[in-house]
Coordinates of C-alpha atoms and ligand atoms in Angstrom, one line a residue:
M1 CA -7.5 117.4 -190.7
K2 CA -3.9 117.1 -191.7
D3 CA -2.6 116.8 -195.3
H4 CA -0.7 113.7 -196.2
N5 CA 2.7 115.1 -195.8
T6 CA 2.3 115.4 -192.1
R7 CA 0.4 112.1 -192.0
G8 CA 3.3 110.3 -193.6
Q9 CA 3.5 108.3 -196.8
F10 CA 5.2 105.2 -198.1
T11 CA 8.3 106.0 -200.1
S12 CA 7.9 103.2 -202.7
S13 CA 5.5 100.6 -204.0
L14 CA 7.6 97.9 -202.3
G15 CA 7.0 99.7 -199.0
F16 CA 3.2 99.6 -199.4
I17 CA 3.2 96.0 -200.7
M18 CA 5.3 94.8 -197.8
A19 CA 3.2 96.6 -195.3
A20 CA -0.1 95.4 -196.7
A21 CA 1.2 91.8 -197.1
G22 CA 2.7 92.1 -193.7
S23 CA -0.6 93.0 -192.3
A24 CA -2.3 90.1 -194.1
I25 CA 0.3 87.5 -193.4
G26 CA 0.2 86.7 -189.7
L27 CA -0.8 84.1 -187.2
G28 CA -3.9 83.7 -189.2
N29 CA -1.9 82.2 -192.1
I30 CA 0.7 80.2 -190.2
W31 CA -1.5 78.9 -187.5
G32 CA -5.1 79.5 -188.4
F33 CA -5.1 78.3 -192.0
P34 CA -3.3 74.9 -191.5
T35 CA -5.4 74.0 -188.5
Q36 CA -8.7 75.0 -190.2
T37 CA -7.6 73.0 -193.1
A38 CA -6.9 70.0 -190.9
M39 CA -10.2 70.3 -189.1
N40 CA -12.2 70.7 -192.2
G41 CA -11.0 67.7 -194.1
G42 CA -7.9 68.9 -196.1
A43 CA -7.9 69.9 -199.7
G44 CA -11.7 70.6 -199.8
F45 CA -11.1 73.5 -197.4
V46 CA -8.1 74.7 -199.3
L47 CA -10.3 74.8 -202.5
A48 CA -13.2 76.6 -200.8
Y49 CA -10.7 79.1 -199.3
I50 CA -9.2 79.9 -202.7
V51 CA -12.6 80.5 -204.2
L52 CA -13.8 82.7 -201.3
I53 CA -10.6 84.7 -201.2
F54 CA -11.1 85.7 -204.8
L55 CA -14.9 86.1 -204.7
I56 CA -15.1 87.9 -201.4
G57 CA -11.6 88.8 -200.2
Y58 CA -10.0 90.5 -203.2
P59 CA -13.1 92.6 -204.2
L60 CA -13.4 93.8 -200.6
L61 CA -9.7 94.4 -200.2
L62 CA -9.8 96.6 -203.3
A63 CA -12.8 98.5 -202.0
E64 CA -10.9 99.2 -198.8
F65 CA -7.9 100.4 -200.8
V66 CA -10.1 102.7 -202.9
I67 CA -11.8 104.3 -200.0
G68 CA -8.6 104.7 -198.0
R69 CA -6.5 106.2 -200.8
Y70 CA -9.3 108.4 -202.1
A71 CA -10.0 109.9 -198.7
Q72 CA -6.3 110.0 -197.6
S73 CA -7.6 109.2 -194.2
N74 CA -8.3 106.6 -191.5
P75 CA -11.8 104.9 -191.8
I76 CA -13.7 107.3 -189.6
G77 CA -12.1 110.3 -191.3
A78 CA -12.9 108.7 -194.7
Y79 CA -16.6 108.3 -193.9
M80 CA -16.6 112.0 -192.7
K81 CA -14.9 113.2 -195.9
I82 CA -16.6 111.2 -198.6
K83 CA -20.0 112.3 -199.8
G84 CA -22.8 110.1 -198.4
G85 CA -20.4 108.7 -195.8
R86 CA -21.9 110.2 -192.6
P87 CA -24.3 107.3 -191.8
F88 CA -21.3 105.0 -191.9
I89 CA -19.3 106.8 -189.3
P90 CA -20.5 104.4 -186.6
A91 CA -19.1 101.6 -188.7
G92 CA -15.8 103.4 -188.7
F93 CA -15.8 103.4 -184.9
L94 CA -16.9 99.8 -184.7
G95 CA -13.9 98.9 -186.9
L96 CA -11.6 100.9 -184.6
L97 CA -13.0 99.1 -181.6
T98 CA -12.9 95.7 -183.3
V99 CA -9.3 96.1 -184.4
G100 CA -8.3 97.2 -180.8
F101 CA -9.8 94.0 -179.4
V102 CA -8.1 92.0 -182.1
L103 CA -4.8 93.7 -181.2
S104 CA -5.3 92.8 -177.6
F105 CA -5.8 89.1 -178.0
Y106 CA -3.4 89.0 -180.9
C107 CA -0.6 90.5 -178.7
M108 CA -1.4 87.9 -176.0
V109 CA -0.9 85.0 -178.4
A110 CA 2.1 86.7 -180.0
G111 CA 3.5 87.1 -176.5
K112 CA 3.4 83.4 -176.1
M113 CA 5.2 82.9 -179.4
L114 CA 7.9 85.3 -178.2
A115 CA 8.1 83.5 -174.9
H116 CA 8.7 80.2 -176.7
F117 CA 11.3 81.8 -178.9
V118 CA 13.1 83.2 -175.8
G119 CA 12.6 79.9 -174.0
S120 CA 14.3 78.0 -176.9
F121 CA 17.2 80.5 -176.8
L122 CA 17.6 80.0 -173.0
E123 CA 17.6 76.2 -173.6
M124 CA 20.4 76.6 -176.1
L125 CA 22.3 78.5 -173.4
Q126 CA 21.7 75.5 -171.1
L127 CA 19.5 77.7 -168.8
S128 CA 16.8 75.1 -168.6
S129 CA 15.0 76.2 -165.4
W130 CA 14.7 79.7 -166.8
A131 CA 13.5 78.4 -170.1
Q132 CA 10.8 76.4 -168.3
W133 CA 9.6 79.4 -166.3
V134 CA 9.3 81.4 -169.4
V135 CA 7.2 79.0 -171.4
Q136 CA 5.0 77.8 -168.5
D137 CA 1.2 78.2 -168.8
H138 CA 0.8 80.9 -166.2
W139 CA -0.3 84.4 -166.3
S140 CA 2.9 86.0 -165.0
P141 CA 5.3 85.1 -167.9
S142 CA 2.3 85.6 -170.3
L143 CA 1.8 89.1 -169.1
I144 CA 5.5 90.0 -169.3
F145 CA 5.8 88.7 -172.9
T146 CA 2.5 90.2 -174.0
T147 CA 3.8 93.5 -172.7
V148 CA 7.1 93.1 -174.5
F149 CA 5.3 92.3 -177.7
F150 CA 3.1 95.4 -177.2
L151 CA 6.2 97.5 -176.7
F152 CA 7.7 96.4 -180.0
T153 CA 4.5 97.1 -181.8
W154 CA 4.3 100.5 -180.1
M155 CA 7.9 101.4 -180.9
I156 CA 7.4 100.7 -184.6
I157 CA 4.1 102.7 -184.8
S158 CA 5.4 105.6 -182.9
A159 CA 8.3 105.9 -185.4
G160 CA 5.8 106.6 -188.2
V161 CA 4.8 105.4 -191.6
K162 CA 8.2 105.6 -193.3
N163 CA 10.6 104.9 -190.5
G164 CA 8.4 102.5 -188.6
I165 CA 5.9 100.6 -190.7
E166 CA 7.7 100.7 -194.0
K167 CA 11.2 100.1 -192.7
W168 CA 10.3 97.2 -190.5
S169 CA 7.9 95.5 -193.0
T170 CA 10.4 95.6 -195.8
R171 CA 13.1 94.1 -193.5
L172 CA 11.0 91.5 -191.7
M173 CA 8.8 90.1 -194.5
P174 CA 11.7 88.7 -196.7
L175 CA 13.2 87.1 -193.5
L176 CA 9.9 85.5 -192.7
L177 CA 9.7 84.0 -196.2
V178 CA 13.2 82.6 -195.9
L179 CA 12.6 81.1 -192.4
M180 CA 9.4 79.5 -193.7
I181 CA 11.0 77.9 -196.7
V182 CA 13.9 76.5 -194.6
L183 CA 11.4 75.0 -192.1
V184 CA 9.1 73.5 -194.8
V185 CA 12.1 71.9 -196.5
Y186 CA 13.4 70.5 -193.2
V187 CA 10.1 69.1 -192.0
L188 CA 9.4 67.4 -195.3
T189 CA 12.5 65.4 -194.9
L190 CA 11.4 63.8 -191.6
D191 CA 9.7 60.5 -191.1
G192 CA 5.9 60.7 -191.1
A193 CA 5.8 63.9 -193.1
S194 CA 4.4 62.2 -196.2
Q195 CA 1.3 61.1 -194.3
G196 CA 0.7 64.7 -193.3
L197 CA 1.1 65.8 -196.9
K198 CA -1.7 63.4 -197.8
A199 CA -4.0 64.6 -195.0
Y200 CA -3.3 68.2 -196.2
L201 CA -3.6 67.8 -199.9
L202 CA -6.2 65.0 -200.4
P203 CA -9.8 66.0 -199.9
D204 CA -11.9 64.2 -197.3
F205 CA -15.2 64.2 -199.2
S206 CA -17.3 63.4 -196.1
K207 CA -16.5 66.9 -194.8
I208 CA -16.7 68.9 -198.1
L209 CA -20.4 69.6 -198.0
R210 CA -20.6 70.6 -194.3
P211 CA -21.9 74.2 -193.9
Q212 CA -19.2 74.6 -191.3
L213 CA -16.6 74.4 -193.9
L214 CA -17.8 77.5 -195.7
I215 CA -18.3 79.5 -192.5
S216 CA -14.8 78.6 -191.4
A217 CA -13.3 79.4 -194.8
L218 CA -15.0 82.8 -194.9
G219 CA -14.0 83.7 -191.4
Q220 CA -10.4 82.6 -192.3
A221 CA -10.4 84.7 -195.5
F222 CA -11.6 87.8 -193.6
F223 CA -9.1 87.4 -190.8
S224 CA -6.3 86.5 -193.0
L225 CA -6.7 89.5 -195.4
S226 CA -7.2 91.8 -192.4
L227 CA -10.6 92.8 -193.8
G228 CA -13.4 95.0 -192.4
V229 CA -11.5 96.7 -189.6
G230 CA -9.9 99.4 -191.6
G231 CA -6.3 98.4 -191.4
M232 CA -6.0 98.0 -195.1
M233 CA -7.8 101.4 -195.6
V234 CA -5.3 103.1 -193.5
L235 CA -2.3 101.6 -195.2
A236 CA -3.8 102.5 -198.6
S237 CA -4.2 106.1 -197.4
Y238 CA -0.4 106.3 -197.1
T239 CA 0.3 105.1 -200.6
S240 CA 1.0 107.4 -203.6
K241 CA -1.6 108.2 -206.2
R242 CA 0.8 106.7 -208.8
E243 CA 0.4 103.2 -207.5
N244 CA -1.9 100.7 -209.3
L245 CA -4.3 99.6 -206.7
T246 CA -5.8 96.7 -208.6
R247 CA -2.4 95.1 -209.1
M248 CA -1.3 95.8 -205.5
G249 CA -4.5 94.2 -204.2
L250 CA -3.9 91.1 -206.3
L251 CA -0.3 90.8 -205.2
V252 CA -1.3 91.1 -201.5
T253 CA -4.0 88.5 -202.0
L254 CA -1.7 86.1 -203.7
A255 CA 1.1 86.6 -201.2
D256 CA -1.3 85.9 -198.4
L257 CA -2.5 82.7 -200.1
V258 CA 1.0 81.5 -200.9
I259 CA 2.2 81.9 -197.3
A260 CA -0.9 80.2 -196.0
F261 CA -0.4 77.3 -198.3
L262 CA 3.2 77.0 -197.4
A263 CA 2.3 77.1 -193.7
G264 CA 0.0 74.1 -194.4
L265 CA 3.0 72.3 -195.9
L266 CA 4.9 73.0 -192.7
I267 CA 2.4 72.5 -189.9
I268 CA 0.4 69.5 -191.0
P269 CA 3.3 67.3 -191.9
A270 CA 5.0 68.4 -188.7
M271 CA 2.0 67.1 -186.8
Y272 CA 2.3 63.7 -188.4
V273 CA 6.0 63.7 -187.7
A274 CA 5.2 64.3 -184.1
A275 CA 2.7 61.4 -184.2
A276 CA 5.4 59.2 -185.7
N277 CA 7.5 60.2 -182.7
G278 CA 4.8 59.2 -180.3
T279 CA 2.8 62.4 -179.6
A280 CA -1.0 62.2 -179.7
I281 CA -2.3 64.4 -182.4
F282 CA -6.0 63.4 -182.4
D283 CA -8.6 64.2 -179.7
A284 CA -11.1 61.7 -178.3
Q285 CA -13.5 62.4 -181.2
G286 CA -10.8 61.7 -183.7
N287 CA -10.3 65.3 -184.8
L288 CA -6.8 66.6 -185.4
T289 CA -5.5 68.7 -182.5
S290 CA -5.7 72.4 -183.2
G291 CA -5.5 75.8 -181.5
M292 CA -3.2 76.3 -178.5
E293 CA -2.9 72.6 -178.0
L294 CA -1.2 72.2 -181.4
I295 CA 1.2 75.1 -181.1
F296 CA 2.2 74.8 -177.5
R297 CA 2.0 71.1 -176.9
V298 CA 2.2 69.1 -180.1
L299 CA 4.9 71.1 -181.9
P300 CA 7.1 71.6 -178.8
A301 CA 6.9 67.8 -178.3
L302 CA 8.1 67.4 -181.8
F303 CA 11.0 69.8 -181.3
D304 CA 12.0 67.9 -178.2
S305 CA 12.0 64.6 -180.1
L306 CA 14.5 66.0 -182.6
G307 CA 17.3 66.0 -180.0
N308 CA 19.8 68.9 -179.7
F309 CA 18.9 70.2 -183.2
G310 CA 15.3 70.5 -182.0
V311 CA 16.0 73.6 -179.9
L312 CA 17.3 75.4 -182.9
V313 CA 14.3 74.4 -185.0
S314 CA 12.0 75.5 -182.2
A315 CA 13.8 78.9 -182.0
V316 CA 13.4 79.4 -185.7
F317 CA 9.8 78.3 -185.7
F318 CA 8.8 80.7 -182.9
L319 CA 10.8 83.5 -184.4
L320 CA 8.9 83.0 -187.6
M321 CA 5.6 83.2 -185.6
S322 CA 6.7 86.3 -183.8
L323 CA 7.8 88.1 -187.0
A324 CA 4.5 87.2 -188.7
A325 CA 2.6 88.5 -185.8
I326 CA 4.4 91.8 -185.5
T327 CA 4.0 92.9 -189.1
S328 CA 0.2 92.3 -188.5
S329 CA 0.0 93.9 -185.1
I330 CA 1.5 97.2 -186.4
S331 CA -1.2 97.5 -188.9
M332 CA -3.8 97.0 -186.2
M333 CA -2.4 99.6 -183.8
E334 CA -2.1 102.1 -186.7
V335 CA -5.9 102.3 -187.1
P336 CA -6.7 104.0 -183.8
A337 CA -3.4 105.8 -183.9
S338 CA -4.1 107.3 -187.3
Y339 CA -7.6 108.3 -186.1
L340 CA -6.1 110.4 -183.3
V341 CA -3.4 111.9 -185.6
D342 CA -5.8 112.7 -188.5
N343 CA -9.0 113.7 -186.7
K344 CA -7.9 114.9 -183.3
A345 CA -4.5 116.4 -184.3
V346 CA -2.7 114.5 -181.6
P347 CA 1.1 114.2 -182.3
R348 CA 2.0 110.7 -183.4
K349 CA 4.1 109.8 -180.4
Q350 CA 1.3 110.8 -178.0
A351 CA -1.4 109.1 -180.1
T352 CA 0.6 105.9 -180.1
F353 CA 1.1 106.2 -176.4
I354 CA -2.6 106.6 -175.6
V355 CA -3.7 103.8 -177.9
G356 CA -0.9 101.6 -176.6
I357 CA -2.0 102.1 -173.0
I358 CA -5.7 101.5 -173.6
F359 CA -5.3 98.3 -175.6
W360 CA -2.5 97.0 -173.5
L361 CA -4.8 97.3 -170.4
L362 CA -7.4 95.3 -172.4
A363 CA -4.8 92.7 -173.2
V364 CA -3.9 92.5 -169.5
V365 CA -7.6 91.8 -168.6
I366 CA -7.8 89.1 -171.3
T367 CA -4.5 87.5 -170.2
V368 CA -5.4 87.4 -166.6
N369 CA -8.9 86.2 -167.1
G370 CA -7.8 83.2 -169.2
D371 CA -9.6 81.1 -171.8
W372 CA -13.3 82.1 -171.5
L373 CA -12.8 85.8 -172.2
F374 CA -10.2 85.1 -174.8
G375 CA -12.6 82.8 -176.7
L376 CA -15.4 85.4 -176.4
V377 CA -13.3 88.2 -177.8
V378 CA -12.0 86.1 -180.7
T379 CA -15.5 85.0 -181.6
A380 CA -17.1 88.4 -181.3
T381 CA -14.4 90.1 -183.4
T382 CA -13.6 87.6 -186.1
Q383 CA -16.8 85.7 -186.6
Y384 CA -19.3 88.6 -186.2
S385 CA -17.8 92.0 -186.3
Q386 CA -15.4 91.5 -189.2
P387 CA -18.0 90.0 -191.7
L388 CA -20.5 92.7 -190.6
L389 CA -18.1 95.4 -191.2
G390 CA -17.1 93.9 -194.5
L391 CA -20.7 93.9 -195.6
L392 CA -21.0 97.6 -194.7
I393 CA -17.9 98.4 -196.6
C394 CA -19.4 96.7 -199.7
I395 CA -22.6 98.7 -199.3
F396 CA -20.7 101.9 -199.0
A397 CA -18.4 101.2 -202.0
G398 CA -21.1 99.6 -204.1
W399 CA -24.1 101.7 -203.4
V400 CA -23.2 105.0 -201.8
M401 CA -19.8 106.2 -203.0
D402 CA -19.9 108.1 -206.3
R403 CA -19.0 105.8 -209.2
N404 CA -17.0 108.5 -210.9
A405 CA -14.9 109.0 -207.8
I406 CA -14.2 105.3 -207.7
I407 CA -13.2 105.2 -211.3
K408 CA -11.0 108.2 -210.8
E409 CA -9.3 106.5 -207.9
L410 CA -8.8 103.2 -209.7
S411 CA -7.5 105.0 -212.8
S412 CA -4.9 106.9 -210.9
G413 CA -1.9 104.7 -211.4
N414 CA -3.8 102.5 -213.9
P415 CA -5.2 104.9 -216.6
Q416 CA -6.7 102.2 -218.9
I417 CA -8.9 100.7 -216.2
G418 CA -12.0 102.7 -217.1
S419 CA -12.7 100.8 -220.3
S420 CA -11.4 97.4 -219.1
L421 CA -13.4 94.3 -218.4
F422 CA -12.4 94.6 -214.8
M423 CA -14.4 97.8 -214.4
K424 CA -17.5 95.9 -215.6
I425 CA -17.0 93.0 -213.3
W426 CA -15.7 94.4 -210.0
P427 CA -18.6 96.8 -209.3
I428 CA -21.0 93.8 -209.8
F429 CA -19.1 91.9 -207.2
V430 CA -19.0 94.8 -204.7
K431 CA -22.6 95.6 -205.2
F432 CA -24.2 92.2 -205.3
I433 CA -22.1 89.1 -205.2
T434 CA -19.7 89.8 -202.4
P435 CA -22.3 91.2 -199.9
L436 CA -24.8 88.4 -200.7
L437 CA -22.1 85.8 -200.1
I438 CA -21.1 87.4 -196.9
L439 CA -24.7 87.6 -195.8
M440 CA -25.4 84.0 -196.7
V441 CA -22.5 82.6 -194.8
F442 CA -23.0 85.0 -192.0
L443 CA -26.6 84.0 -191.5
Q444 CA -25.8 80.4 -191.7
S445 CA -23.5 80.8 -188.8
F446 CA -26.5 81.7 -186.7
L447 CA -28.4 78.6 -187.6
Ligands
LIG1 N1 -4.3 89.2 -191.1 C1 -3.7 89.0 -189.9 C2 -3.4 87.5 -189.8 O1 -3.6 86.7 -190.7 C3 -4.6 89.4 -188.7 C4 -5.2 90.8 -188.8 C5 -6.5 91.0 -188.6 C6 -4.4 91.9 -189.1 C7 -7.1 92.3 -188.7 C8 -4.9 93.2 -189.1 C9 -6.3 93.4 -188.9 O2 -2.9 87.1 -188.8

């Protein structure tokens, strides 16, 4: 295996934070969180989400950070290196496979975002028929834009940790925040937005006790923090031993939460503005529109109703989506790429090429086969594989990995931690509370 100098390393804390927050903040926040909130009765979901993200998300994120930085390796390499890890090697491979599938469907959706961004741009240039071709719901433009998005991801990953991941995360994340704030402020000034705010922030008590709410909130927390699949492990393996992992993990969790919350302030009021302008936002059962319908029908209808200015708003919105997606997709592609680089000594450019081709082909299959395969892959990876992998990581960090090794890793960059209250609480979470909660919610989803 290679040492970390040839593997690459982040040059600063900021680089690591931006890369990890970039991985976490993605379509899951800007699209998933607001629509899940809307479907599950508003503020009750937000509350459940906040509780779960701290009870399950943060402890698990930290476990991934500890394993990754301790082993200085990708997940498979980590289980090979760390004492007692051998039985977990299949989990490493499952993570790799899962993240590859996530990458494939994610790039497909992100490709659509990119297509709408380009479409809005063409519209601004008065090239309407081109714009319509680009955004139509047909596999040919989808395939082109999925491929373009893949190429962007691939280019960043093949440039390496410092010149690829770090450079682009630190550039794009601040831009994302600015675009987000601009859009939130703008949408909140429109007619109908206040009704959306109410739907978002006032709990609907009839939905709070539904088991579905917890299952959705857990799935959302897992996806949003990129947990289980090893992306966070790999990023942590590139960070310096001087960094304080507990603090970094907390910052990433908070950043993820803040962006998800802000996205709710944008999307849900925007839907009600669209309704005020005559677009249907409820389905026949009275549920708020979600998923593709929301992003590719309701919001474009809203942008249309805003007149000439609407094209600009649309371009900014879909640019925001594309940026959020790319800082996440790079952390996905990095998992299999780093496996080839670390364990098989494949040069980075070749490793990226191989990984890119394999998962691009998978994305092509998903794109061409349409909704049923897409739905299947999303459910299998996010609802089953990710929680299962999270559970295994808890078992590994809580029960198998040597406690002294964990304390040593957490103390590096945070020397006082050994005697702190945190060191009394976190192991209890990783050993008992987090896995039990995952198991409970997971089993419930089978009932
Ligand atoms: N966290 C990303 C999002 O919210 C998705 C993701 C999942 C990224 C798994 C990496 C690994 O969109």
